Amino acid sequence: MEDDDRSKKPRVKSWAEPFKIKMVEPLKMTTRAEREVALRDAGYNTFLLRSEDVYIDLLTDSGTNAMSDRQWAGMMLGDEAYAGSRNFYHLEAAVQEIYGYRHLVPTHQGRGAEHILSKILISPGDIVPGNMYFTTTRLHQELAGGTFVDVIIDEAHDPKSEHPFKGNVDLVKLRRVIDEHGSQKIPYVCIATTVNMAGGQPISLANLREVRELCDAHGIRIIHDPTRVAENAYFIKEREPGCEQMSIAEIVRALCDLTDGCTMSAKKDALVNIGGFLALNDDDLFDKARNLVVVYEGLHTYGGMAGRDMEAVAIGLHESVEFEHIKARVGQVAYLGHKLQDIGVPVVLPIGGHGVFLDALAFLPHLDQDVYPAQALAAEIYLESGVRAMERGNVSSGRDPATGMNRRPKLELVRLTLPRRVYTQAHMDVTAESVAEVHDRRASVKGLRMVYEPPQLRFFQARFEPIG
Ligand code: P70
């Protein structure tokens, strides 16, 4: 009888990571008193904590991934020749096969590629439209004399909107920018897959096709930031009508084929600890980039990476588009996100591809944005449990160069970012419980005053003191 009852119950189909663990790294547990000292010494900035004082490190998914045994084996095949390393050609072939771009210029990481691209393409007074800013990308555009203009859909700025493609470009906004400034002033449109600062939100293939059409009509290039393109491809497969049957690799290729080149931080999707590149279809631009890379990064066949690093990137790129890998990766982020949502913690919806973003304005409604609620919340979560998160709000956004005032972005977020293949489901449970503890006593969390402010990318090194 009992057996019959059980057989009528719907079966839950569990899934698990498509790997087993071969090497472990012990974590250090700290006391609250130790964390108080560490946080004070770090000026209430989680970027300034020592990693040794962190229990679960959700600062970033950048360069914090666990490499596979195949990648480690590849490291042993590093050809450390100054020129013409075998590993460069492997990486070139991987980029050509997976992303489809013709020419490869390796760089030490993403911002190295952004630097070179901005120098080549942007002239003072130029306008660069994009689907939301990214900190280093925008800074290199500005340093080259350009101005970034945000053309992402409004829903991207609303943490509660459940639009399935919050990374989409608003074509009306983009058309307006082109009409206002003229296509000669727009060296390229900058398209990220997925959009980091919006909460790891994807752009749809249909939207990118429309952007392509509009840009073609005006002779404007599209430069892609594919740093987390595999996660974007997974969301497209899950959500975009007509794409259910496509493989992750096919979707990645379709996205890249709609663009003219890319600046890539290999430290995320490509499952390595360091690396990046610029890839371009245009022969002349490639020539210019190859001339500049030797000035700023290294010879054009290593660009700041060791041969072994390039090999690990080449192998990681192939692993990044494996369905079971990306399903487990995005699935783990969703697991943490839904757990927090169930507890009643305000999170950005839909849950993103690389992390769960807490809505600090909803979490701490008693704090004004100029006492940096997201910074204060990240500090408080560390204090609670040793979980390290990252501010993505008023501090990250910086000051408007024209007015000198804080930009006060609509999104004031704390990012709990998951390194790939590193933490377990139990780590996610502990993280959710820690955030829940802070949520219970949220009314007592105080704001912060900035006491040291670097002129550029201030979030990395700024120091704070608690108010009151
Ligand atoms: C993060 C990291 C890096 C990144 C990115 C996108 C969409 C380019 C880059 C730059 C590291 C980071 C960077 C600045 C502030 C905080 C953290 N994102 N495009 O944690 O690549 O770091 O290799 O130079 O996300 O989100 P790289």
Coordinates of C-alpha atoms and ligand atoms in Angstrom, one line a residue:
M1 CA 0.0 0.0 0.0
E2 CA 2.7 2.4 1.1
D3 CA 4.8 1.4 -2.0
D4 CA 1.8 2.2 -4.2
D5 CA 1.5 5.7 -2.7
R6 CA 5.1 6.4 -3.2
S7 CA 5.0 5.3 -6.8
K8 CA 2.2 7.9 -7.4
K9 CA 4.4 10.7 -6.2
P10 CA 6.0 12.8 -8.9
R11 CA 9.7 12.0 -9.3
V12 CA 12.1 14.8 -8.6
K13 CA 14.9 14.6 -11.1
S14 CA 18.1 15.7 -9.3
W15 CA 21.1 16.7 -11.2
A16 CA 24.7 17.1 -10.1
E17 CA 28.0 18.6 -11.2
P18 CA 29.5 16.7 -14.2
F19 CA 32.8 16.2 -12.4
K20 CA 34.3 14.8 -9.2
I21 CA 36.9 16.5 -7.0
K22 CA 40.6 15.4 -7.3
M23 CA 42.4 18.1 -5.2
V24 CA 41.1 20.1 -2.3
E25 CA 42.2 23.4 -0.7
P26 CA 41.5 23.8 3.0
L27 CA 39.5 26.8 4.1
K28 CA 40.2 28.8 7.2
M29 CA 37.5 29.6 9.6
T30 CA 37.7 32.8 11.6
T31 CA 36.0 34.2 14.7
R32 CA 33.8 37.3 14.6
A33 CA 36.5 39.1 16.6
E34 CA 39.2 38.3 14.0
R35 CA 36.9 39.4 11.2
E36 CA 36.2 42.7 13.0
V37 CA 40.0 43.4 13.0
A38 CA 40.4 42.2 9.4
L39 CA 37.5 44.4 8.2
R40 CA 38.8 47.5 10.0
D41 CA 42.3 47.0 8.6
A42 CA 40.7 46.6 5.1
G43 CA 38.9 50.0 5.4
Y44 CA 35.5 48.2 5.1
N45 CA 36.4 47.3 1.5
T46 CA 36.2 43.6 0.7
F47 CA 38.8 44.1 -2.1
L48 CA 41.3 45.0 0.6
L49 CA 40.8 41.8 2.7
R50 CA 43.5 39.2 2.7
S51 CA 42.2 36.0 1.1
E52 CA 43.4 34.1 4.1
D53 CA 40.8 35.9 6.3
V54 CA 38.0 34.8 4.0
Y55 CA 35.9 31.7 4.4
I56 CA 33.8 31.4 1.3
D57 CA 35.1 33.8 -1.4
L58 CA 32.3 35.1 -3.6
L59 CA 34.1 38.3 -4.5
T60 CA 34.4 37.3 -8.2
D61 CA 34.3 34.5 -10.7
S62 CA 37.3 36.1 -12.4
G63 CA 40.4 33.9 -12.4
T64 CA 39.0 32.0 -9.4
N65 CA 37.9 28.9 -11.4
A66 CA 39.0 25.3 -10.8
M67 CA 40.8 24.0 -13.9
S68 CA 40.2 20.5 -15.2
D69 CA 42.7 17.7 -15.3
R70 CA 42.9 18.2 -19.0
Q71 CA 43.8 21.9 -18.5
W72 CA 46.4 21.0 -16.0
A73 CA 47.9 18.5 -18.4
G74 CA 47.9 21.2 -21.0
M75 CA 49.9 23.4 -18.7
M76 CA 52.7 20.8 -18.8
L77 CA 52.8 21.2 -22.6
G78 CA 53.6 24.9 -22.4
D79 CA 55.9 26.0 -25.1
E80 CA 57.6 29.0 -23.5
A81 CA 59.3 30.3 -26.7
Y82 CA 59.4 34.1 -26.9
A83 CA 58.1 33.9 -30.4
G84 CA 55.8 31.5 -32.2
S85 CA 54.8 29.4 -29.3
R86 CA 52.8 26.2 -30.2
N87 CA 50.2 27.2 -27.6
F88 CA 49.5 30.4 -29.4
Y89 CA 48.4 28.5 -32.5
H90 CA 46.2 26.2 -30.4
L91 CA 44.5 29.2 -28.9
E92 CA 44.1 30.8 -32.3
A93 CA 42.5 27.7 -33.6
A94 CA 40.2 27.5 -30.6
V95 CA 39.1 31.1 -31.0
Q96 CA 38.5 30.6 -34.7
E97 CA 36.5 27.4 -34.1
I98 CA 34.4 28.4 -31.1
Y99 CA 33.9 32.2 -31.7
G100 CA 34.6 32.3 -35.4
Y101 CA 36.7 35.5 -35.4
R102 CA 39.5 35.5 -37.9
H103 CA 42.4 37.1 -36.1
L104 CA 43.7 36.7 -32.6
V105 CA 45.8 39.1 -30.5
P106 CA 46.5 37.7 -27.0
T107 CA 46.6 40.0 -24.0
H108 CA 47.3 39.4 -20.3
Q109 CA 43.6 39.8 -19.4
G110 CA 40.4 41.6 -20.6
R111 CA 41.4 45.1 -19.8
G112 CA 44.6 44.7 -21.9
A113 CA 42.4 44.0 -24.9
E114 CA 40.0 46.9 -24.0
H115 CA 43.0 49.3 -23.8
I116 CA 44.3 48.3 -27.2
L117 CA 40.9 48.3 -28.9
S118 CA 40.0 51.7 -27.4
K119 CA 43.3 53.2 -28.6
I120 CA 42.8 51.9 -32.1
L121 CA 39.1 52.8 -32.6
I122 CA 38.2 55.8 -30.4
S123 CA 39.1 59.4 -31.2
P124 CA 38.5 62.3 -28.8
G125 CA 34.8 63.3 -28.9
D126 CA 33.5 59.9 -30.0
I127 CA 30.5 58.2 -28.6
V128 CA 30.4 54.5 -27.7
P129 CA 26.9 53.1 -27.1
G130 CA 26.6 49.9 -25.2
N131 CA 24.3 47.6 -23.3
M132 CA 25.2 49.0 -19.9
Y133 CA 28.7 50.1 -18.8
F134 CA 31.4 47.9 -17.4
T135 CA 33.9 49.6 -15.1
T136 CA 37.2 48.8 -17.0
T137 CA 35.6 48.9 -20.4
R138 CA 34.1 52.4 -19.9
L139 CA 37.3 53.7 -18.3
H140 CA 39.4 52.7 -21.4
Q141 CA 36.8 54.3 -23.6
E142 CA 37.0 57.5 -21.6
L143 CA 40.8 57.5 -21.5
A144 CA 40.8 57.3 -25.3
G145 CA 38.6 60.4 -25.3
G146 CA 35.2 58.7 -25.9
T147 CA 32.0 58.9 -24.0
F148 CA 29.9 55.8 -23.1
V149 CA 26.2 56.0 -23.7
D150 CA 23.9 53.4 -22.1
V151 CA 21.4 52.0 -24.6
I152 CA 20.2 49.0 -22.6
I153 CA 16.4 48.5 -22.1
D154 CA 14.9 50.2 -19.1
E155 CA 14.0 46.9 -17.5
A156 CA 17.7 46.2 -16.9
H157 CA 17.8 49.0 -14.3
D158 CA 14.9 47.6 -12.4
P159 CA 15.9 44.8 -10.0
K160 CA 12.3 43.5 -9.9
S161 CA 11.6 43.3 -13.6
E162 CA 11.5 39.6 -14.7
H163 CA 12.2 40.4 -18.4
P164 CA 13.9 37.2 -19.7
F165 CA 16.5 39.3 -21.7
K166 CA 17.4 42.2 -19.5
G167 CA 20.7 42.5 -21.5
N168 CA 18.8 43.6 -24.7
V169 CA 19.5 46.9 -26.4
D170 CA 16.7 49.4 -26.7
L171 CA 16.7 50.0 -30.4
V172 CA 14.9 53.3 -30.0
K173 CA 17.6 54.6 -27.7
L174 CA 20.3 53.4 -30.1
R175 CA 18.6 55.0 -33.1
R176 CA 18.4 58.2 -31.1
V177 CA 22.1 58.2 -30.3
I178 CA 22.9 57.6 -34.0
D179 CA 20.6 60.4 -35.1
E180 CA 21.9 62.8 -32.6
H181 CA 25.7 62.3 -33.1
G182 CA 25.9 60.8 -36.6
S183 CA 27.5 57.5 -37.4
Q184 CA 31.0 59.1 -38.0
K185 CA 31.2 59.8 -34.3
I186 CA 30.3 56.2 -33.3
P187 CA 33.4 53.9 -33.8
Y188 CA 31.5 50.9 -32.6
V189 CA 28.6 49.6 -30.5
C190 CA 29.8 47.7 -27.5
I191 CA 27.7 44.5 -26.8
A192 CA 28.2 42.4 -23.7
T193 CA 26.9 38.8 -23.3
T194 CA 25.8 38.5 -20.4
V195 CA 25.6 41.9 -18.9
N196 CA 27.6 41.9 -15.7
M197 CA 26.5 45.1 -14.1
A198 CA 22.8 44.4 -14.8
G199 CA 23.1 41.2 -12.7
G200 CA 24.4 38.7 -15.2
Q201 CA 21.5 39.2 -17.6
P202 CA 21.4 37.9 -21.2
I203 CA 20.8 39.5 -24.5
S204 CA 18.6 37.6 -27.0
L205 CA 19.8 36.5 -30.5
A206 CA 16.8 38.2 -32.0
N207 CA 17.7 41.5 -30.3
L208 CA 21.4 41.2 -31.4
R209 CA 20.2 40.6 -35.0
E210 CA 18.2 43.8 -34.9
V211 CA 21.2 45.7 -33.5
R212 CA 23.2 44.3 -36.4
E213 CA 20.7 45.4 -39.0
L214 CA 20.6 48.9 -37.6
C215 CA 24.4 49.1 -37.4
D216 CA 24.8 47.8 -41.0
A217 CA 22.4 50.5 -42.2
H218 CA 24.8 53.1 -40.7
G219 CA 28.1 51.3 -41.3
I220 CA 28.8 51.0 -37.6
R221 CA 30.9 48.1 -36.1
I222 CA 29.8 45.9 -33.2
I223 CA 32.5 44.9 -30.7
H224 CA 31.5 42.0 -28.5
D225 CA 32.5 41.4 -24.9
P226 CA 32.1 37.6 -24.7
T227 CA 33.5 37.3 -21.3
R228 CA 30.5 35.2 -20.1
V229 CA 29.0 34.3 -23.5
A230 CA 28.5 30.6 -22.6
E231 CA 26.1 31.6 -19.8
N232 CA 24.2 33.9 -22.2
A233 CA 24.0 31.0 -24.7
Y234 CA 22.5 28.8 -22.0
F235 CA 19.8 31.3 -21.2
I236 CA 19.0 31.7 -24.9
K237 CA 18.6 27.9 -25.2
E238 CA 16.3 27.9 -22.1
R239 CA 14.3 31.0 -23.0
E240 CA 14.4 32.1 -26.6
P241 CA 11.7 30.6 -28.9
G242 CA 13.2 28.6 -31.7
C243 CA 16.6 28.1 -30.0
E244 CA 15.7 25.1 -27.8
Q245 CA 17.3 22.6 -30.2
M246 CA 20.5 24.5 -30.7
S247 CA 23.7 23.5 -28.9
I248 CA 25.5 25.9 -26.6
A249 CA 28.4 26.0 -29.2
E250 CA 26.0 26.8 -32.0
I251 CA 24.4 29.7 -30.0
V252 CA 27.8 31.1 -29.0
R253 CA 28.9 31.0 -32.7
A254 CA 25.6 32.7 -33.8
L255 CA 26.1 35.5 -31.3
C256 CA 29.8 36.0 -32.3
D257 CA 28.9 35.9 -36.0
L258 CA 26.7 39.0 -35.6
T259 CA 29.7 41.0 -34.4
D260 CA 33.0 42.2 -35.9
G261 CA 35.4 41.4 -33.1
C262 CA 35.7 41.0 -29.3
T263 CA 37.6 42.0 -26.2
M264 CA 37.7 38.9 -23.9
S265 CA 38.6 38.3 -20.3
A266 CA 39.4 34.6 -20.4
K267 CA 39.4 34.6 -16.6
K268 CA 35.6 33.8 -16.5
D269 CA 34.0 31.5 -19.1
A270 CA 37.3 30.0 -20.2
L271 CA 37.9 28.4 -16.8
V272 CA 41.4 29.7 -16.2
N273 CA 43.2 31.9 -13.7
I274 CA 44.7 34.5 -16.0
G275 CA 44.4 35.5 -19.7
G276 CA 42.5 37.4 -22.3
F277 CA 42.5 38.4 -25.9
L278 CA 41.3 40.7 -28.6
A279 CA 39.9 39.1 -31.7
L280 CA 39.0 40.9 -35.0
N281 CA 37.7 40.1 -38.4
D282 CA 39.1 43.2 -40.2
D283 CA 42.6 42.8 -41.6
D284 CA 43.6 46.5 -41.1
L285 CA 42.4 46.7 -37.6
F286 CA 44.2 43.4 -36.8
D287 CA 47.4 44.9 -38.2
K288 CA 47.0 48.0 -35.9
A289 CA 46.2 45.8 -32.9
R290 CA 49.2 43.6 -33.5
N291 CA 51.4 46.7 -33.7
L292 CA 50.1 48.0 -30.4
V293 CA 50.2 44.8 -28.4
V294 CA 53.9 44.7 -28.5
V295 CA 54.0 48.1 -26.9
Y296 CA 51.7 47.4 -24.0
E297 CA 51.4 43.6 -23.5
G298 CA 54.1 41.5 -25.1
L299 CA 54.9 39.9 -28.5
H300 CA 51.9 39.2 -30.6
T301 CA 52.2 35.5 -30.0
Y302 CA 51.9 35.7 -26.2
G303 CA 50.6 39.2 -25.3
G304 CA 51.4 38.9 -21.6
M305 CA 50.5 35.2 -21.2
A306 CA 52.9 32.3 -20.6
G307 CA 52.6 29.5 -23.2
R308 CA 51.1 27.3 -20.6
D309 CA 48.4 29.9 -19.9
M310 CA 47.4 30.0 -23.6
E311 CA 47.1 26.2 -23.6
A312 CA 44.8 26.3 -20.6
V313 CA 42.6 28.9 -22.2
A314 CA 42.4 27.0 -25.5
I315 CA 41.2 23.8 -23.6
G316 CA 39.0 25.9 -21.3
L317 CA 37.2 27.5 -24.3
H318 CA 36.2 24.0 -25.5
E319 CA 35.0 23.0 -22.0
S320 CA 33.0 26.3 -21.6
V321 CA 30.5 25.3 -24.3
E322 CA 29.8 21.8 -23.0
F323 CA 26.1 21.6 -22.1
E324 CA 26.4 19.7 -18.8
H325 CA 29.1 22.1 -17.6
I326 CA 27.1 25.2 -18.2
K327 CA 23.9 23.7 -17.0
A328 CA 25.5 22.9 -13.6
R329 CA 27.3 26.3 -13.5
V330 CA 24.1 28.3 -14.0
G331 CA 22.1 25.8 -12.0
Q332 CA 24.3 26.4 -8.9
V333 CA 23.8 30.2 -9.2
A334 CA 20.1 29.6 -9.4
Y335 CA 20.1 27.3 -6.4
L336 CA 21.6 30.0 -4.2
G337 CA 19.4 32.7 -5.7
H338 CA 16.1 30.8 -5.2
K339 CA 17.2 29.9 -1.7
L340 CA 17.7 33.6 -0.9
Q341 CA 14.5 34.6 -2.6
D342 CA 12.5 32.0 -0.5
I343 CA 14.0 33.5 2.7
G344 CA 12.6 36.9 1.6
V345 CA 16.0 38.6 0.7
P346 CA 15.6 41.1 -2.1
V347 CA 17.6 39.8 -5.1
V348 CA 17.8 40.9 -8.7
L349 CA 15.5 38.9 -10.9
P350 CA 15.8 36.8 -12.9
I351 CA 18.7 35.2 -11.2
G352 CA 21.8 35.9 -13.3
G353 CA 24.4 33.6 -14.9
H354 CA 27.5 34.2 -12.7
G355 CA 26.2 35.4 -9.4
V356 CA 23.3 36.4 -7.2
F357 CA 22.9 40.2 -6.8
L358 CA 21.3 41.5 -3.6
D359 CA 19.3 44.7 -4.0
A360 CA 20.9 46.8 -1.3
L361 CA 18.4 49.7 -1.6
A362 CA 15.5 47.3 -0.8
F363 CA 17.6 45.4 1.8
L364 CA 18.7 48.6 3.6
P365 CA 15.9 51.2 2.8
H366 CA 17.0 53.4 5.7
L367 CA 20.3 54.3 4.1
D368 CA 20.9 57.0 1.5
Q369 CA 22.9 56.0 -1.5
D370 CA 25.7 58.4 -0.6
V371 CA 26.4 56.4 2.6
Y372 CA 27.0 53.4 0.2
P373 CA 24.4 50.8 1.3
A374 CA 25.9 48.1 -1.0
Q375 CA 29.4 48.6 0.4
A376 CA 28.0 48.5 3.9
L377 CA 26.0 45.3 3.2
A378 CA 29.1 43.6 1.7
A379 CA 31.1 44.5 4.9
E380 CA 28.3 43.3 7.2
I381 CA 28.0 39.9 5.4
Y382 CA 31.7 39.4 5.8
L383 CA 31.5 40.3 9.4
E384 CA 28.7 37.8 9.9
S385 CA 30.3 34.7 8.5
G386 CA 33.5 35.4 6.5
V387 CA 31.6 35.2 3.2
R388 CA 33.2 37.8 0.8
A389 CA 31.0 39.6 -1.7
M390 CA 31.5 42.7 -3.9
E391 CA 29.9 46.1 -4.1
R392 CA 28.3 46.9 -7.5
G393 CA 26.7 50.3 -6.9
N394 CA 27.5 53.9 -6.1
V395 CA 31.1 53.2 -5.3
S396 CA 31.7 51.1 -8.5
S397 CA 29.9 53.6 -10.6
G398 CA 32.2 56.4 -9.6
R399 CA 31.8 60.1 -10.3
D400 CA 30.3 61.7 -13.4
P401 CA 33.4 63.4 -15.1
A402 CA 31.2 66.4 -16.1
T403 CA 29.8 67.2 -12.6
G404 CA 32.2 65.5 -10.2
M405 CA 29.2 64.1 -8.3
N406 CA 28.6 60.4 -7.4
R407 CA 26.6 58.8 -10.3
R408 CA 24.1 57.3 -7.9
P409 CA 23.1 54.4 -10.3
K410 CA 19.7 52.9 -10.2
L411 CA 21.2 49.5 -9.3
E412 CA 22.8 49.5 -5.8
L413 CA 23.9 45.8 -5.6
V414 CA 26.0 43.4 -3.7
R415 CA 27.2 40.6 -5.9
L416 CA 27.7 37.0 -4.5
T417 CA 29.7 35.7 -7.4
L418 CA 30.3 32.0 -7.9
P419 CA 33.7 30.8 -9.1
R420 CA 33.2 27.9 -11.6
R421 CA 33.6 24.3 -10.3
V422 CA 34.9 25.5 -6.9
Y423 CA 32.2 25.4 -4.2
T424 CA 29.6 22.8 -3.2
Q425 CA 25.9 23.0 -2.5
A426 CA 26.6 23.0 1.2
H427 CA 28.7 26.2 0.7
M428 CA 25.6 27.7 -0.9
D429 CA 23.5 26.8 2.1
V430 CA 25.9 28.4 4.5
T431 CA 26.1 31.5 2.3
A432 CA 22.3 31.8 2.2
E433 CA 22.0 31.3 6.0
S434 CA 24.7 34.1 6.6
V435 CA 22.8 36.5 4.4
A436 CA 19.6 35.6 6.2
E437 CA 21.2 36.4 9.5
V438 CA 22.1 39.9 8.3
H439 CA 18.7 40.3 6.8
D440 CA 17.1 39.6 10.2
R441 CA 19.1 42.5 11.8
R442 CA 19.1 44.8 8.8
A443 CA 17.6 47.8 10.6
S444 CA 20.8 48.1 12.7
V445 CA 23.2 48.2 9.7
K446 CA 24.9 51.6 9.4
G447 CA 26.2 53.5 6.4
L448 CA 29.8 54.2 5.5
R449 CA 31.8 57.4 4.9
M450 CA 34.6 57.2 2.2
V451 CA 37.8 58.4 3.7
Y452 CA 40.2 57.6 0.9
E453 CA 39.1 57.8 -2.8
P454 CA 41.4 56.9 -5.7
P455 CA 40.8 58.9 -8.9
Q456 CA 40.1 55.9 -11.1
L457 CA 38.3 52.6 -10.5
R458 CA 37.9 53.8 -6.9
F459 CA 36.1 50.7 -5.7
F460 CA 39.3 48.6 -5.8
Q461 CA 41.2 50.6 -3.2
A462 CA 38.8 53.0 -1.5
R463 CA 38.7 53.1 2.3
F464 CA 35.7 53.7 4.5
E465 CA 34.7 54.2 8.1
P466 CA 31.3 53.4 9.7
I467 CA 29.0 56.3 10.4
G468 CA 27.8 56.7 14.0
Ligands
P70_1 C1 34.6 40.8 -12.3 C2 35.8 40.9 -13.2 C3 36.0 41.7 -15.5 C4 35.4 42.0 -16.8 C5 34.1 41.8 -17.1 C6 33.6 42.1 -18.3 C7 32.1 41.9 -18.7 C8 35.7 43.0 -19.0 C9 36.2 42.6 -17.8 C10 37.7 43.0 -17.5 C11 36.9 41.6 -12.6 C12 36.6 43.0 -12.1 C13 37.0 44.0 -12.9 C14 36.6 45.3 -12.6 C15 35.9 45.5 -11.4 C16 35.7 44.5 -10.5 C17 36.0 43.2 -10.9 N1 35.3 41.5 -14.5 N2 34.4 42.7 -19.2 O1 34.8 40.4 -11.2 O2 38.4 41.8 -17.6 O3 39.4 41.6 -15.2 O4 40.3 40.3 -17.2 O5 40.7 42.7 -17.0 O6 33.3 41.2 -16.2 O7 33.4 41.0 -12.7 P1 39.8 41.6 -16.7

